[in-house]
Tab-separated table of C-alpha atoms in Angstrom:
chain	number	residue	atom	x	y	z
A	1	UNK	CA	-69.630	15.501	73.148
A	2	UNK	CA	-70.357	18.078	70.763
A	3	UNK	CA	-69.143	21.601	69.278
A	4	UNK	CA	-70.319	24.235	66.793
A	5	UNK	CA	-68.162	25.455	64.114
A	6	UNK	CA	-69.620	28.636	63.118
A	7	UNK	CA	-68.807	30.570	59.770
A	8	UNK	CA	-67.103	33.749	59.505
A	9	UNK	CA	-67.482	37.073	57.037
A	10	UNK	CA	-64.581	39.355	56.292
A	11	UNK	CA	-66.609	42.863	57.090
A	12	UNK	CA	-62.955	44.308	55.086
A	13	UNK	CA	-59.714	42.429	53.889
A	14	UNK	CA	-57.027	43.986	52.835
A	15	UNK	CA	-53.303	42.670	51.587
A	16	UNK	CA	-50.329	44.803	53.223
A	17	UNK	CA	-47.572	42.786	51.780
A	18	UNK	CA	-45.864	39.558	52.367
A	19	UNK	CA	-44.114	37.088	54.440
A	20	UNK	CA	-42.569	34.146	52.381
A	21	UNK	CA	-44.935	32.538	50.449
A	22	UNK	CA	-47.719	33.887	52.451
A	23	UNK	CA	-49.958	37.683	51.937
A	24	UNK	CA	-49.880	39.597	55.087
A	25	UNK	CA	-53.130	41.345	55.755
A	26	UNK	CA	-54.825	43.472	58.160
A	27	UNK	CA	-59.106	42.737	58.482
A	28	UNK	CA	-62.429	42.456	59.991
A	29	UNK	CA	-63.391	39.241	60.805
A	30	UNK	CA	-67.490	38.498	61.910
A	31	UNK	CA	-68.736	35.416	63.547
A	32	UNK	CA	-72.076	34.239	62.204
A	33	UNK	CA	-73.715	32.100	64.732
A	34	UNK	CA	-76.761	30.807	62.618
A	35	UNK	CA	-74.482	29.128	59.998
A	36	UNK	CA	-72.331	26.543	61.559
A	37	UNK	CA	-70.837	22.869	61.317
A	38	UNK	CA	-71.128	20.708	64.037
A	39	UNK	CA	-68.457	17.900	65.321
A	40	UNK	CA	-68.881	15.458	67.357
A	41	UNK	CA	-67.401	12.879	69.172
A	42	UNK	CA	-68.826	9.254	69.742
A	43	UNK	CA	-68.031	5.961	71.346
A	44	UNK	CA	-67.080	3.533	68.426
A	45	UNK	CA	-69.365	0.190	67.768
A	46	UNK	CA	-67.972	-2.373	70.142
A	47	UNK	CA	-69.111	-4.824	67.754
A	48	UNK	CA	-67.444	-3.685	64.978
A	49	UNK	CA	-63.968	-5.172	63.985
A	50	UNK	CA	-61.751	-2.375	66.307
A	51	UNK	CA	-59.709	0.386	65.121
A	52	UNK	CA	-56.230	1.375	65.805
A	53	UNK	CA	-56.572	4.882	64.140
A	54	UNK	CA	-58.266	8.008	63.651
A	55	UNK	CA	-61.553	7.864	62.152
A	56	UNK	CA	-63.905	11.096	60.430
A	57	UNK	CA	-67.017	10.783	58.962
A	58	UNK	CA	-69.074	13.335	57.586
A	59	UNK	CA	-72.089	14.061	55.735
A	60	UNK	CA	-69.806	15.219	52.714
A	61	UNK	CA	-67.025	14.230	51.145
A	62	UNK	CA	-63.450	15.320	52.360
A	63	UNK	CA	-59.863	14.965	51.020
A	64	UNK	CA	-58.073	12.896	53.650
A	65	UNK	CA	-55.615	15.292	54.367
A	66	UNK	CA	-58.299	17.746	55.632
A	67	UNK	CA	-57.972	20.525	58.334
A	68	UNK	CA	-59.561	17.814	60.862
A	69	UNK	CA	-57.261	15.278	60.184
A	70	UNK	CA	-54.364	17.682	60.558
A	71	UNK	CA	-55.314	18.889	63.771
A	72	UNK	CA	-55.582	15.763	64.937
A	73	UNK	CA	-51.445	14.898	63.726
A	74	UNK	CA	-50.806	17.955	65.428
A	75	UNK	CA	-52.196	16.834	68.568
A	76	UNK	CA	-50.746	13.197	68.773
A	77	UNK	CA	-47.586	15.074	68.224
A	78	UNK	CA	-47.784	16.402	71.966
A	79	UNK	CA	-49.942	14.459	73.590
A	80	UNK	CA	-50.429	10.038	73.679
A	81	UNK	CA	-53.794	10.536	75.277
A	82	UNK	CA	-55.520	12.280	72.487
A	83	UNK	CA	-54.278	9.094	70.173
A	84	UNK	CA	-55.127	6.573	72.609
A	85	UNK	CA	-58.810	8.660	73.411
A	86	UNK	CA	-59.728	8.310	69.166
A	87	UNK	CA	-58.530	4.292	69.677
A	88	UNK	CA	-62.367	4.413	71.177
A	89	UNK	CA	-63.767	6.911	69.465
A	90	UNK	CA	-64.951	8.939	66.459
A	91	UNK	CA	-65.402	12.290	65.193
A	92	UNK	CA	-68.572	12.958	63.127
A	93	UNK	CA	-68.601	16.140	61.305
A	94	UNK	CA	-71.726	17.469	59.989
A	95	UNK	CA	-71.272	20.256	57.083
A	96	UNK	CA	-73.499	23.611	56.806
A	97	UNK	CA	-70.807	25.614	55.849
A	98	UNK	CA	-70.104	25.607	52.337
A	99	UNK	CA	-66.874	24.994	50.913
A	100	UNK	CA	-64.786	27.353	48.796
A	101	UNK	CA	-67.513	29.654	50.016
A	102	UNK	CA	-64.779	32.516	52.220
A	103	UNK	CA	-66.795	31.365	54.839
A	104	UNK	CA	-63.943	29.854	56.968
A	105	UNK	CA	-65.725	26.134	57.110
A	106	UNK	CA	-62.735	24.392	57.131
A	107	UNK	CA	-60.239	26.260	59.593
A	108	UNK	CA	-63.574	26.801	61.715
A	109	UNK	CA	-63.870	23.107	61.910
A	110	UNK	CA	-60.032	22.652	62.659
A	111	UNK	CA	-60.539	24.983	65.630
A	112	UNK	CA	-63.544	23.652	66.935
A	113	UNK	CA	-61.756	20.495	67.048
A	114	UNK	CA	-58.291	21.497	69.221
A	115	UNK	CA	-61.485	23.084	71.540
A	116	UNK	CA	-62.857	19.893	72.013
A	117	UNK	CA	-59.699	17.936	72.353
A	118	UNK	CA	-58.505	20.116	74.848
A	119	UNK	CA	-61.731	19.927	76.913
A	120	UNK	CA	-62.451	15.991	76.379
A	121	UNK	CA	-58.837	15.249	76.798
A	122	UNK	CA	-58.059	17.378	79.800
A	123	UNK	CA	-54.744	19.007	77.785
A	124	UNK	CA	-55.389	22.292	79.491
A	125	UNK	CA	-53.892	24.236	76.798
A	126	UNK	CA	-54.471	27.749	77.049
A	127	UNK	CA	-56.552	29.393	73.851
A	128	UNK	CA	-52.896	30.979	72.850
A	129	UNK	CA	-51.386	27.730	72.920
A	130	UNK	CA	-54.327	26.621	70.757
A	131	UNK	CA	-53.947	29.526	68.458
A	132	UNK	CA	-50.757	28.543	68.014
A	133	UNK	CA	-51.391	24.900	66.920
A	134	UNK	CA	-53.943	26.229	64.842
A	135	UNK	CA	-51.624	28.674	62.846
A	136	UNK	CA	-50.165	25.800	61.389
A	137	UNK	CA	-53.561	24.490	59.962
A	138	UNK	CA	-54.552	27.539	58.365
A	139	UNK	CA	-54.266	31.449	58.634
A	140	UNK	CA	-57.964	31.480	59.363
A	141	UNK	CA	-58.069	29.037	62.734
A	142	UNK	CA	-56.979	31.450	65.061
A	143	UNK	CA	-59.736	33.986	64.970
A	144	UNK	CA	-61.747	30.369	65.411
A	145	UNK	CA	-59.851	29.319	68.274
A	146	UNK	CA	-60.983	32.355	70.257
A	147	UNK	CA	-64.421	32.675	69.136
A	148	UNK	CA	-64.930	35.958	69.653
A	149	UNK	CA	-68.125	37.784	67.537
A	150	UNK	CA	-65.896	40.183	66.160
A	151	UNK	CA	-61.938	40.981	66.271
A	152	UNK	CA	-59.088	42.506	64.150
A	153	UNK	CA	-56.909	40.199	62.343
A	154	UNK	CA	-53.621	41.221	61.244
A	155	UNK	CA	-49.993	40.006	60.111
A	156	UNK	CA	-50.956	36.135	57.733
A	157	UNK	CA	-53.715	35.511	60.517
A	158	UNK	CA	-51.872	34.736	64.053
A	159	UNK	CA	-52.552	38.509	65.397
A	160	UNK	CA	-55.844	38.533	66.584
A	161	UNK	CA	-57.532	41.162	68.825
A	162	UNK	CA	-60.975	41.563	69.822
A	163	UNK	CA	-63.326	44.388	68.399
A	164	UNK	CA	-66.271	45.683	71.045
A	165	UNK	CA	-69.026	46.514	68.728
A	166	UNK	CA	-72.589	45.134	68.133
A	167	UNK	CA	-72.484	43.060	65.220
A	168	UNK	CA	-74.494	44.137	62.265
A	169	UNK	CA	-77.230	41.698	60.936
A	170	UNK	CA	-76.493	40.386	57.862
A	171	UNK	CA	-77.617	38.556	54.770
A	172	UNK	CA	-75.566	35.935	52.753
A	173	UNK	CA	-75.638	34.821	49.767
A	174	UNK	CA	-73.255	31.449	48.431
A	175	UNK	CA	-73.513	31.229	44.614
A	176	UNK	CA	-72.234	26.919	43.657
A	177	UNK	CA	-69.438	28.285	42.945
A	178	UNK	CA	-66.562	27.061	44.948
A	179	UNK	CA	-63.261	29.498	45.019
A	180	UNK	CA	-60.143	27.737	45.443
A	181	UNK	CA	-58.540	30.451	48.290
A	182	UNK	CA	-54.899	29.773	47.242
A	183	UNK	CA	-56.313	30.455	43.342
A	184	UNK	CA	-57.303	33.284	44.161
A	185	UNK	CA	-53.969	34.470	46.141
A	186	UNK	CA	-52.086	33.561	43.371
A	187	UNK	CA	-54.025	35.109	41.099
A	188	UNK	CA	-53.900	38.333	43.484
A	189	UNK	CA	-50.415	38.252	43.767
A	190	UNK	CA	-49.505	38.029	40.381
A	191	UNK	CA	-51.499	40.667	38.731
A	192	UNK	CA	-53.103	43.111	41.502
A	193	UNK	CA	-50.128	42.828	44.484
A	194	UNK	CA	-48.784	46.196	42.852
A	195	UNK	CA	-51.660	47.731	45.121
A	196	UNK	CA	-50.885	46.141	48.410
A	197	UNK	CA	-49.880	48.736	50.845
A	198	UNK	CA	-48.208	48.063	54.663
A	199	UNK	CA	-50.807	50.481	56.142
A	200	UNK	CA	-53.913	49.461	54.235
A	201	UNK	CA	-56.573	49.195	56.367
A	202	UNK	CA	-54.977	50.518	59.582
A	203	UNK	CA	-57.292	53.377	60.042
A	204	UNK	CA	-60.317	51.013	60.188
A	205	UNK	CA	-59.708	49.000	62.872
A	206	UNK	CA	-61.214	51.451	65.501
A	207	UNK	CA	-64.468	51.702	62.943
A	208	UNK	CA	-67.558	49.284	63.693
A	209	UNK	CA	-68.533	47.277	61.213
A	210	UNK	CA	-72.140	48.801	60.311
A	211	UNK	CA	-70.252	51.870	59.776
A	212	UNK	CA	-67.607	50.423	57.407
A	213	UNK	CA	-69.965	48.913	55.294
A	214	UNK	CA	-72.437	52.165	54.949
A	215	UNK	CA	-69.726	54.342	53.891
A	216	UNK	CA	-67.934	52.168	51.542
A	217	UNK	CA	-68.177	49.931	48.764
A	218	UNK	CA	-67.079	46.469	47.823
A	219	UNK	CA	-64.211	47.410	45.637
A	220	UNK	CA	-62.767	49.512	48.313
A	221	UNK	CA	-63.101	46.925	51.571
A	222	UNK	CA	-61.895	43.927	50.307
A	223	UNK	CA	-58.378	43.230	48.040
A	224	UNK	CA	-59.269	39.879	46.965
A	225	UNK	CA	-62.592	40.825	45.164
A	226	UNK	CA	-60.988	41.637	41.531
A	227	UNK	CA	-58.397	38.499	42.017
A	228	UNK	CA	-61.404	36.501	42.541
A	229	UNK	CA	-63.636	37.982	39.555
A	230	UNK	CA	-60.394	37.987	37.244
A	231	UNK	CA	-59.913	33.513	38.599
A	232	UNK	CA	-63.842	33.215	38.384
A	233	UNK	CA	-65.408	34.799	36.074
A	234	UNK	CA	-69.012	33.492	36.216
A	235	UNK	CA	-69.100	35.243	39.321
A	236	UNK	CA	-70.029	38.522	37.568
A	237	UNK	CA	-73.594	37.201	37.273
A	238	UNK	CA	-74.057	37.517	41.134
A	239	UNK	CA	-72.850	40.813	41.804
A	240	UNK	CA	-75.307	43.535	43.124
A	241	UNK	CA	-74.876	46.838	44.168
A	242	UNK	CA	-75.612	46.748	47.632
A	243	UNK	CA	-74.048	43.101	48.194
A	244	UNK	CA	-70.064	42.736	49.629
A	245	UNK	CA	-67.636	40.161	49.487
A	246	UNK	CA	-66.431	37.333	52.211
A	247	UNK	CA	-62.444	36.698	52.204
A	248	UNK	CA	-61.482	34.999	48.671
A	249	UNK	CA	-64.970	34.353	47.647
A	250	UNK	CA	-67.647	33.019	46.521
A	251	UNK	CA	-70.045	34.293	49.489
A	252	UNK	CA	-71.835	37.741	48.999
A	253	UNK	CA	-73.272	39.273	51.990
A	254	UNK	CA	-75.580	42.596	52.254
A	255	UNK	CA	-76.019	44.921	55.433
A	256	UNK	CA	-80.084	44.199	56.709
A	257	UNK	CA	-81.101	47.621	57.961
């Protein structure tokens, strides 16, 4: 029993205001298919001493409270069967994704999780009702839940709506830097919110994505890009002319033509 978690790109982000502690937003999100985690669930080792709880392991290392692990609480919270189903079993996760990367790694993991659940463990949830679990993992785990190739994602992350195009080929580029996402909100919101607007954006979420990115430049598509220079300096070495910016950083990515 196995699932891929597949990484995302923001094609354009931008910040229209906010809701609480939270930025509202209104963007482009882009599957990518060849980079992707993988979970997995297997039978435990009968001979093994047995466990009463949930168990993760993964090829690196996690915080405990991780988006997994969360999804998981969320679950039990609903339904005894998925608690009693990880009595006998395990999830393995196996990391491509980089972290602190604006790849989406760890919300795509979350979701790929609640799809598996809900499969293994018969929960016949609807993908809404998974979305909606998944909103309170992270703003991100939505657009995961669905898996659509591309879609429009709007208000902190729950609005998500499908965008018909064919995705443009792309090439990415993860610097070892990792960019802490609330960081660089903070950073964002304290000396750059002054330019978020409530319609920013709007008029680009009937463009497809090759066009956006041959008419206009890094600066202009995503919000976060100067919040993240200003938090992480060192990341001035990487830029390029023709590469753009995933989400809070630190993944460039160019247009292959």
């Amino acid at each position: 029993m196995k699932i891929k978690a597949p990484a995302k790109v923001n094609i354009f982000l931008k910040i229209t205001g906010s809701r609480g502690n939270y930025h509202t937003l209104r963007s482009r999100f882009l599957r990518v298919d060849e980079l992707y985690d993988t979970v997995t669930f297997t039978k435990k080792n009968s001979n093994a001493n047995p466990y009463n709880g949930f168990s993760l392991e993964c090829n690196v290392n996690l915080p405990g409270k991780n988006t997994i692990s969360f999804a998981y609480e969320l679950l039990c919270e609903k339904f005894d069967i998925v608690k009693k189903f990880f009595k006998d079993y395990k999830v393995t996760l196996d990391k491509k994704i980089p972290a602190g990367a604006g790849l989406g790694g760890g919300s795509s993991d979350a979701a790929a999780f609640l799809n598996l659940c809900n499969e293994v463990c018969e929960l016949n949830l609807s993908l809404n009702e998974l979305a909606k679990i998944g909103e309170k993992i992270g703003a991100d785990v939505p657009f995961f839940v669905y898996n659509y190739k591309s879609a429009n994602v709007e208000g902190i992350g729950e609005i998500v709506t499908p965008f018909e195009e064919e995705p443009p080929k792309l090439k990415l580029f993860t610097p070892q830097i990792h960019c802490d996402t609330v960081k660089v909100y903070k950073t964002f919101r304290k000396e750059f919110f002054h330019i978020a607007d409530k319609m920013s954006g709007a008029k680009w979420l009937e463009t497809n994505s090759t066009t956006l990115l041959k008419e206009h430049d890094r600066e202009s598509l995503n919000d976060l890009f100067p919040a993240a220079i200003r938090a992480y300096p060192e990341l001035k070495t990487f830029v390029k002319p023709d590469y753009f910016f995933s989400g809070s950083g630190s993944t460039f990515f160019k247009l292959v033509v």
